[in-house]
Amino acid sequence: MVKLLKYVLTILILCLILTGCTPAKPETAPLKLVSSVEVDFRHGQENLHRIYTQSDKVDVILHYLHKLTPRGTPNSDPEQLLEEQCKITVRLTGGESRIYRLQGKQYLSVDLKPWKTISRERCSVLYHLVSHLPGDVTPKATAPTGKEL
């Protein structure tokens, strides 16, 4: 019985010590919600510009965008590729935004940081999604001079 009491007391002391050693939880920043996603997509002669504001469409785009996990740096300059290009601007409440640039189905740059290599298959799925998912807001047409029509 004394042996069991010593064992339980030792466990309790270890628990108290370890509880005191756990790092404090960091303060979390206020949650920032996505107000819209704007997509500019170029493939050959095809140029698409779409704006998404409906939460179901925004959520599916963000889901596939976050699956593009960067793996490393490219061996060549992605800017020189003449393949598909896609710029996805995620606008947050409060006026902030994040810009994701995709080049040639295999490179990603976030907020103008250096290019990273990504999965070609995952990028193809995202390209297919944004090229077929209709936008929610029709952008204003502009004349070549930049004035609204």
C-alpha positions as a Python dict, from the first residue, in 0.01 Angstrom:
ca = {
    (1, 'M'): (0, 0, 0),
    (2, 'V'): (284, 237, 86),
    (3, 'K'): (446, 153, -247),
    (4, 'L'): (125, 243, -434),
    (5, 'L'): (96, 572, -242),
    (6, 'K'): (457, 663, -331),
    (7, 'Y'): (386, 582, -696),
    (8, 'V'): (71, 799, -706),
    (9, 'L'): (249, 1084, -524),
    (10, 'T'): (539, 1067, -771),
    (11, 'I'): (299, 1083, -1066),
    (12, 'L'): (120, 1384, -913),
    (13, 'I'): (447, 1570, -857),
    (14, 'L'): (557, 1500, -1214),
    (15, 'C'): (224, 1625, -1345),
    (16, 'L'): (255, 1949, -1146),
    (17, 'I'): (611, 2003, -1265),
    (18, 'L'): (526, 1934, -1628),
    (19, 'T'): (217, 2155, -1616),
    (20, 'G'): (432, 2442, -1497),
    (21, 'C'): (679, 2378, -1781),
    (22, 'T'): (432, 2394, -2068),
    (23, 'P'): (472, 2706, -2277),
    (24, 'A'): (204, 2970, -2250),
    (25, 'K'): (-37, 2981, -2540),
    (26, 'P'): (46, 3269, -2770),
    (27, 'E'): (-208, 3542, -2809),
    (28, 'T'): (-405, 3485, -3124),
    (29, 'A'): (-457, 3762, -3370),
    (30, 'P'): (-814, 3856, -3449),
    (31, 'L'): (-965, 3632, -3713),
    (32, 'K'): (-951, 3792, -4056),
    (33, 'L'): (-1221, 3687, -4293),
    (34, 'V'): (-1189, 3671, -4668),
    (35, 'S'): (-1420, 3921, -4835),
    (36, 'S'): (-1343, 3821, -5195),
    (37, 'V'): (-1108, 3637, -5426),
    (38, 'E'): (-1003, 3793, -5755),
    (39, 'V'): (-854, 3575, -6029),
    (40, 'D'): (-662, 3685, -6337),
    (41, 'F'): (-583, 3385, -6557),
    (42, 'R'): (-395, 3379, -6886),
    (43, 'H'): (-354, 3076, -7108),
    (44, 'G'): (-240, 3150, -7462),
    (45, 'Q'): (-491, 3396, -7609),
    (46, 'E'): (-744, 3329, -7333),
    (47, 'N'): (-761, 3592, -7058),
    (48, 'L'): (-1004, 3552, -6770),
    (49, 'H'): (-1082, 3797, -6493),
    (50, 'R'): (-1323, 3681, -6225),
    (51, 'I'): (-1425, 3799, -5882),
    (52, 'Y'): (-1571, 3559, -5626),
    (53, 'T'): (-1764, 3677, -5321),
    (54, 'Q'): (-1994, 3384, -5242),
    (55, 'S'): (-1854, 3191, -4948),
    (56, 'D'): (-1892, 2847, -5110),
    (57, 'K'): (-1686, 2954, -5413),
    (58, 'V'): (-1430, 3140, -5202),
    (59, 'D'): (-1393, 2837, -4974),
    (60, 'V'): (-1330, 2592, -5259),
    (61, 'I'): (-1070, 2820, -5420),
    (62, 'L'): (-893, 2870, -5086),
    (63, 'H'): (-903, 2495, -5022),
    (64, 'Y'): (-718, 2418, -5345),
    (65, 'L'): (-489, 2719, -5307),
    (66, 'H'): (-374, 2597, -4966),
    (67, 'K'): (-304, 2249, -5108),
    (68, 'L'): (-26, 2402, -5322),
    (69, 'T'): (247, 2330, -5071),
    (70, 'P'): (581, 2476, -5186),
    (71, 'R'): (864, 2221, -5210),
    (72, 'G'): (1177, 2415, -5302),
    (73, 'T'): (1326, 2675, -5528),
    (74, 'P'): (1319, 2643, -5908),
    (75, 'N'): (1633, 2584, -6115),
    (76, 'S'): (1535, 2845, -6374),
    (77, 'D'): (1352, 3177, -6368),
    (78, 'P'): (974, 3113, -6383),
    (79, 'E'): (919, 3469, -6513),
    (80, 'Q'): (1068, 3357, -6846),
    (81, 'L'): (805, 3087, -6903),
    (82, 'L'): (541, 3159, -7166),
    (83, 'E'): (297, 2905, -7022),
    (84, 'E'): (-17, 2967, -6819),
    (85, 'Q'): (-12, 3246, -6566),
    (86, 'C'): (-255, 3303, -6284),
    (87, 'K'): (-273, 3574, -6021),
    (88, 'I'): (-510, 3516, -5730),
    (89, 'T'): (-572, 3808, -5496),
    (90, 'V'): (-732, 3712, -5167),
    (91, 'R'): (-890, 4022, -5013),
    (92, 'L'): (-939, 4018, -4637),
    (93, 'T'): (-1177, 4224, -4430),
    (94, 'G'): (-996, 4533, -4315),
    (95, 'G'): (-842, 4606, -4655),
    (96, 'E'): (-545, 4367, -4644),
    (97, 'S'): (-477, 4124, -4926),
    (98, 'R'): (-251, 3836, -5021),
    (99, 'I'): (-134, 3783, -5376),
    (100, 'Y'): (-62, 3435, -5508),
    (101, 'R'): (110, 3418, -5846),
    (102, 'L'): (120, 3087, -6033),
    (103, 'Q'): (343, 3031, -6333),
    (104, 'G'): (343, 2737, -6571),
    (105, 'K'): (153, 2500, -6341),
    (106, 'Q'): (464, 2441, -6134),
    (107, 'Y'): (573, 2761, -5961),
    (108, 'L'): (418, 2972, -5683),
    (109, 'S'): (507, 3313, -5540),
    (110, 'V'): (316, 3458, -5246),
    (111, 'D'): (317, 3834, -5188),
    (112, 'L'): (609, 3882, -5431),
    (113, 'K'): (838, 3652, -5230),
    (114, 'P'): (1077, 3421, -5420),
    (115, 'W'): (929, 3155, -5646),
    (116, 'K'): (879, 2805, -5508),
    (117, 'T'): (820, 2475, -5687),
    (118, 'I'): (474, 2320, -5641),
    (119, 'S'): (292, 2004, -5748),
    (120, 'R'): (198, 2022, -6117),
    (121, 'E'): (-107, 1801, -6059),
    (122, 'R'): (-246, 2015, -5776),
    (123, 'C'): (-189, 2332, -5974),
    (124, 'S'): (-370, 2179, -6274),
    (125, 'V'): (-675, 2114, -6057),
    (126, 'L'): (-675, 2476, -5938),
    (127, 'Y'): (-632, 2606, -6297),
    (128, 'H'): (-924, 2391, -6410),
    (129, 'L'): (-1137, 2517, -6123),
    (130, 'V'): (-1079, 2889, -6182),
    (131, 'S'): (-1121, 2856, -6558),
    (132, 'H'): (-1462, 2687, -6523),
    (133, 'L'): (-1611, 2836, -6205),
    (134, 'P'): (-1824, 3140, -6298),
    (135, 'G'): (-1750, 3461, -6109),
    (136, 'D'): (-1999, 3634, -5881),
    (137, 'V'): (-1922, 3994, -5976),
    (138, 'T'): (-1882, 4122, -6329),
    (139, 'P'): (-1584, 4359, -6340),
    (140, 'K'): (-1639, 4698, -6499),
    (141, 'A'): (-1530, 4706, -6862),
    (142, 'T'): (-1258, 4955, -6942),
    (143, 'A'): (-1152, 5112, -7266),
    (144, 'P'): (-788, 5076, -7376),
    (145, 'T'): (-725, 5423, -7230),
    (146, 'G'): (-820, 5295, -6885),
    (147, 'K'): (-1147, 5492, -6869),
    (148, 'E'): (-1468, 5314, -6778),
    (149, 'L'): (-1702, 5236, -7064),
}
